[in-house]
Short mmCIF file of C-alpha atoms and ligand atoms in Angstrom, two decimals:
data_model
loop_
_atom_site.label_atom_id
_atom_site.label_comp_id
_atom_site.label_asym_id
_atom_site.label_seq_id
_atom_site.Cartn_x
_atom_site.Cartn_y
_atom_site.Cartn_z
CA MET C 264 106.01 121.76 101.41
CA LYS C 265 109.58 120.69 102.27
CA THR C 266 109.93 117.74 104.65
CA GLU C 267 112.84 116.77 106.92
CA LYS C 268 112.53 113.09 106.02
CA LYS C 269 113.45 112.07 102.46
CA LEU C 270 110.43 110.67 100.64
CA SER C 271 110.77 107.27 98.96
CA GLN C 272 109.87 106.87 95.27
CA LYS C 273 106.51 105.38 96.27
CA GLU C 274 105.80 108.33 98.58
CA GLN C 275 106.76 110.79 95.80
CA LYS C 276 104.30 109.08 93.43
CA ALA C 277 101.53 109.35 96.03
CA LEU C 278 102.39 113.01 96.64
CA VAL C 279 102.33 114.06 92.98
CA GLY C 280 99.30 111.89 92.11
CA LYS C 281 97.22 113.80 94.64
CA ALA C 282 98.84 117.23 94.21
CA VAL C 283 98.11 117.31 90.49
CA ILE C 284 94.36 116.93 91.02
CA ASP C 285 94.31 119.46 93.91
CA ARG C 286 96.29 122.08 91.97
CA LEU C 287 94.44 121.69 88.66
CA PHE C 288 91.11 121.88 90.52
CA GLU C 289 92.16 125.02 92.45
CA ARG C 290 93.09 126.72 89.16
CA GLY C 291 89.90 125.69 87.38
CA LEU C 292 91.83 123.46 84.99
CA ILE C 293 89.75 120.46 86.08
CA LYS C 294 86.08 121.38 85.99
CA SER C 295 82.70 119.67 86.02
CA GLY C 296 81.63 118.49 82.58
CA MET C 297 85.19 117.94 81.36
CA LYS C 298 86.28 115.09 79.09
CA ILE C 299 89.44 113.68 80.68
CA GLY C 300 91.97 111.12 79.44
CA LEU C 301 93.34 108.96 82.23
CA GLY C 302 96.78 107.39 82.03
CA THR C 303 98.24 104.08 83.16
CA GLY C 304 100.79 103.06 85.80
CA SER C 305 101.32 103.38 89.53
CA THR C 306 101.49 107.21 89.53
CA ALA C 307 98.55 107.81 87.17
CA ILE C 308 96.34 105.43 89.16
CA ILE C 309 96.81 107.55 92.30
CA ALA C 310 95.58 110.57 90.35
CA VAL C 311 92.60 108.55 89.04
CA GLU C 312 91.65 107.51 92.57
CA HIS C 313 92.04 111.08 93.85
CA LEU C 314 89.92 112.40 90.97
CA ALA C 315 87.26 109.85 91.97
CA SER C 316 87.24 111.25 95.51
CA TYR C 317 86.39 114.72 94.10
CA ILE C 318 83.46 113.17 92.21
CA ARG C 319 82.28 111.27 95.31
CA ASP C 320 82.51 114.45 97.42
CA GLY C 321 80.40 116.35 94.87
CA LYS C 322 83.17 118.83 94.00
CA LEU C 323 83.09 117.59 90.38
CA SER C 324 80.19 116.25 88.36
CA ASP C 325 79.52 115.02 84.82
CA VAL C 326 83.19 114.10 84.28
CA LYS C 327 83.60 111.78 81.28
CA ALA C 328 86.78 109.70 81.20
CA VAL C 329 88.65 107.84 78.49
CA ALA C 330 90.88 105.10 79.93
CA THR C 331 94.24 104.21 78.36
CA SER C 332 94.38 100.58 79.50
CA PHE C 333 92.47 97.75 81.14
CA GLN C 334 94.19 98.76 84.41
CA THR C 335 92.77 102.27 84.23
CA HIS C 336 89.36 101.13 82.97
CA ILE C 337 89.00 98.74 85.91
CA THR C 338 90.14 101.43 88.39
CA CYS C 339 87.52 103.81 86.96
CA GLU C 340 84.82 101.13 87.24
CA GLU C 341 85.80 100.39 90.84
CA ASN C 342 85.77 104.08 91.74
CA GLY C 343 82.59 105.17 89.93
CA ILE C 344 84.20 107.25 87.15
CA PRO C 345 82.15 106.93 83.94
CA VAL C 346 84.30 105.66 81.07
CA TYR C 347 83.70 106.25 77.35
CA THR C 348 85.67 105.49 74.22
CA LEU C 349 87.32 108.26 72.24
CA ASN C 350 84.91 107.35 69.43
CA SER C 351 81.74 107.73 71.49
CA LYS C 352 79.37 110.59 70.71
CA GLU C 353 79.97 111.92 74.26
CA ILE C 354 83.71 112.34 73.66
CA ALA C 355 83.61 112.95 69.89
CA GLY C 356 87.35 112.32 69.46
CA LYS C 357 88.61 115.26 71.55
CA LEU C 358 89.55 115.58 75.23
CA ASP C 359 89.93 118.68 77.42
CA LEU C 360 92.67 117.27 79.62
CA SER C 361 94.76 114.12 80.04
CA ILE C 362 96.85 113.12 83.04
CA ASP C 363 99.49 110.38 82.88
CA GLY C 364 102.84 109.19 84.20
CA ALA C 365 106.11 108.77 82.30
CA ASP C 366 109.22 106.60 82.36
CA GLU C 367 111.67 109.34 81.39
CA ILE C 368 111.39 113.12 80.89
CA ASP C 369 114.13 115.17 79.20
CA PRO C 370 114.79 118.91 79.79
CA ASP C 371 112.46 119.83 76.86
CA ASN C 372 109.64 117.71 78.35
CA ASN C 373 109.99 115.05 75.66
CA LEU C 374 108.99 111.70 77.13
CA ILE C 375 109.52 107.99 76.98
CA LYS C 376 106.38 106.10 77.96
CA GLY C 377 105.24 102.49 77.71
CA GLY C 378 106.89 100.91 80.76
CA GLY C 379 103.43 99.46 81.40
CA ALA C 380 103.03 98.51 77.70
CA ALA C 381 100.13 100.97 77.38
CA HIS C 382 101.75 103.63 75.17
CA VAL C 383 99.60 102.97 72.08
CA GLN C 384 96.34 103.85 73.76
CA GLU C 385 98.10 106.52 75.84
CA LYS C 386 99.36 108.23 72.69
CA ILE C 387 96.00 108.03 70.91
CA VAL C 388 94.39 109.69 73.92
CA GLU C 389 97.16 112.19 74.69
CA TYR C 390 97.66 113.39 71.12
CA ASN C 391 93.94 114.14 71.04
CA THR C 392 93.80 116.24 74.18
CA LYS C 393 93.99 120.01 74.59
CA ARG C 394 96.09 119.97 77.76
CA LEU C 395 98.45 117.10 78.63
CA VAL C 396 99.71 116.88 82.21
CA ILE C 397 102.48 114.44 83.14
CA ILE C 398 103.17 113.43 86.73
CA ALA C 399 106.28 111.68 87.98
CA ASP C 400 108.74 111.21 90.81
CA GLU C 401 112.14 112.85 90.43
CA SER C 402 113.87 109.64 89.28
CA LYS C 403 112.18 110.12 85.88
CA LEU C 404 114.14 113.31 85.05
CA VAL C 405 117.03 112.56 82.66
CA PRO C 406 119.40 114.67 80.53
CA HIS C 407 118.51 112.79 77.33
CA LEU C 408 116.32 109.93 76.09
CA GLY C 409 117.10 106.61 74.46
CA THR C 410 120.21 105.27 76.18
CA LYS C 411 118.96 104.23 79.63
CA PHE C 412 115.25 103.40 79.81
CA PRO C 413 114.53 101.43 76.61
CA LEU C 414 112.12 102.80 74.01
CA PRO C 415 109.06 100.51 73.94
CA VAL C 416 107.94 99.70 70.39
CA GLU C 417 104.61 97.88 70.02
CA ILE C 418 104.69 95.52 67.04
CA ILE C 419 102.39 93.18 65.18
CA PRO C 420 103.78 89.76 66.30
CA ALA C 421 104.34 88.49 62.73
CA SER C 422 106.65 91.46 61.99
CA ARG C 423 109.13 90.90 64.84
CA GLY C 424 112.13 89.72 62.75
CA PRO C 425 111.94 92.46 60.10
CA VAL C 426 111.27 95.18 62.70
CA VAL C 427 114.29 94.11 64.77
CA ARG C 428 116.46 94.26 61.61
CA GLU C 429 115.18 97.79 60.78
CA MET C 430 115.69 98.99 64.36
CA GLU C 431 119.26 97.64 64.28
CA LYS C 432 119.86 99.66 61.09
CA LEU C 433 118.75 102.70 63.15
CA GLY C 434 121.45 101.81 65.70
CA ALA C 435 119.23 100.24 68.37
CA SER C 436 119.48 96.92 70.23
CA CYS C 437 116.12 95.24 70.81
CA ILE C 438 114.79 92.82 73.40
CA LEU C 439 111.36 91.19 73.16
CA ARG C 440 109.64 92.06 76.45
CA SER C 441 108.87 88.97 78.57
CA CYS C 442 105.83 88.61 80.74
CA ALA C 443 106.06 88.34 84.53
CA GLY C 444 102.79 86.46 85.10
CA LYS C 445 102.87 84.20 82.03
CA ASP C 446 105.55 82.29 80.12
CA GLY C 447 106.64 84.00 76.93
CA PRO C 448 106.24 87.56 75.66
CA VAL C 449 104.06 90.34 77.01
CA VAL C 450 100.81 90.54 75.05
CA THR C 451 99.55 94.14 75.09
CA ASP C 452 95.96 95.30 75.66
CA ASN C 453 95.80 95.42 71.83
CA GLY C 454 97.03 91.82 71.35
CA ASN C 455 100.52 92.81 70.18
CA GLN C 456 104.11 92.42 71.44
CA ILE C 457 106.70 94.89 72.73
CA LEU C 458 110.31 95.37 71.65
CA ASP C 459 112.39 97.32 74.17
CA CYS C 460 115.00 99.25 72.17
CA THR C 461 118.13 100.98 73.44
CA TRP C 462 120.86 103.06 71.82
CA GLN C 463 124.44 103.17 73.05
CA ALA C 464 125.41 106.55 74.52
CA LEU C 465 127.97 108.65 72.61
CA PRO C 466 131.49 108.94 74.12
CA ASP C 467 130.53 112.22 75.86
CA GLY C 468 127.57 110.45 77.50
CA SER C 469 124.90 112.09 75.32
CA SER C 470 122.34 110.27 73.17
CA PRO C 471 122.64 109.61 69.43
CA VAL C 472 118.85 109.91 69.19
CA ASN C 473 116.73 112.94 68.35
CA PRO C 474 113.43 111.92 70.00
CA ALA C 475 111.10 113.89 67.68
CA LYS C 476 112.78 112.60 64.49
CA MET C 477 113.07 109.05 65.84
CA GLU C 478 109.41 109.01 66.89
CA ASP C 479 108.44 109.55 63.23
CA ARG C 480 111.18 107.32 61.81
CA VAL C 481 110.34 104.24 63.91
CA ASN C 482 106.66 104.54 63.05
CA LYS C 483 107.52 104.24 59.35
CA ILE C 484 108.70 100.63 59.81
CA THR C 485 106.11 98.16 58.55
CA GLY C 486 104.73 96.17 61.46
CA VAL C 487 105.28 98.91 64.06
CA VAL C 488 102.03 99.96 65.68
CA GLU C 489 103.46 102.85 67.76
CA ASN C 490 106.55 103.73 69.77
CA GLY C 491 106.98 105.26 73.21
CA PHE C 492 108.56 108.61 72.32
CA PHE C 493 106.04 111.37 73.12
CA THR C 494 107.25 114.65 71.59
CA LYS C 495 104.28 116.17 69.76
CA ASN C 496 101.93 117.41 72.47
CA LYS C 497 104.19 119.21 74.95
CA PRO C 498 102.97 118.53 78.48
CA LEU C 499 102.86 120.51 81.68
CA VAL C 500 105.00 118.35 83.98
CA PHE C 501 104.59 117.95 87.75
CA ILE C 502 107.60 116.38 89.51
CA ALA C 503 107.63 115.24 93.12
CA HIS C 504 110.98 115.55 94.88
CA ALA C 505 112.36 113.60 97.82
CA ASP C 506 112.25 116.78 99.93
CA GLY C 507 108.44 116.83 99.70
CA THR C 508 108.12 119.63 97.13
CA VAL C 509 106.23 119.35 93.82
CA GLU C 510 107.85 121.27 90.98
CA GLU C 511 105.99 122.32 87.81
CA ARG C 512 107.67 122.89 84.49
C1 5RP Q 85 102.53 102.94 81.00
C2 5RP Q 85 103.29 104.20 81.17
C3 5RP Q 85 103.43 104.71 82.57
O1 5RP Q 85 102.86 105.98 82.64
C4 5RP Q 85 104.89 104.74 82.92
O2 5RP Q 85 105.40 103.42 82.77
C5 5RP Q 85 105.12 105.23 84.35
O3 5RP Q 85 104.68 104.27 85.27
P1 5RP Q 85 104.79 104.48 86.84
O4 5RP Q 85 103.97 105.67 87.19
O5 5RP Q 85 104.24 103.18 87.40
O6 5RP Q 85 106.25 104.67 87.18
O7 5RP Q 85 103.79 104.81 80.26
O8 5RP Q 85 102.62 102.48 79.69
#
């Protein structure tokens, strides 16, 4: 529904985090008994909490979740959502649905993720799910990927020097991500480090990067665990706008 007042980014995240659960439930795309992957970040957590309210109210039962980070796991524990690993016999390596946020979304619904350093587990979960749903505020829509929000690349710490050299050969500049609550680099939920990699835009403002090709290429570098391009499981995307509407594409 359109609003007179312009919604802030935080308000848009709250709007889309709730709307996604309401709409998927109305359409029977979230059902009791489903195995659901739950994403990481401020938008995804709103959806997790709203999903929990459906379970508490008895509208959904026997939901089995796989969390993509410690943040999400803890939120599930606090809200009574049962969490399993992808390897458990209950999940058996395959999910019905996953819901997550994104850092950037291009017109073909290719994504950059990993702003919260959780893209390794997010990709494992989201490439093993039948239906991927991405939720975001309108600031995440971009014409192309790779030149503004840096591509997060999770690396084995001992490989940092060689990986930086290989990324530079691919035209990227890399910065080792620093931690806010600790001196030194971010240590991921998997015990690794993050390189944030950016390409310079072409003179016409477009990107020199083909996200699908670069996703594969970066993962060939020894020492890279996974990168934040998500191009292989095309999502349904829900975008909240400042005017209070939620667009689907
Ligand atoms: C975490 C992610 C997040 O989904 C992404 O950073 C978006 O976060 P937010 O919803 O807080 O803007 O990929 O690794």
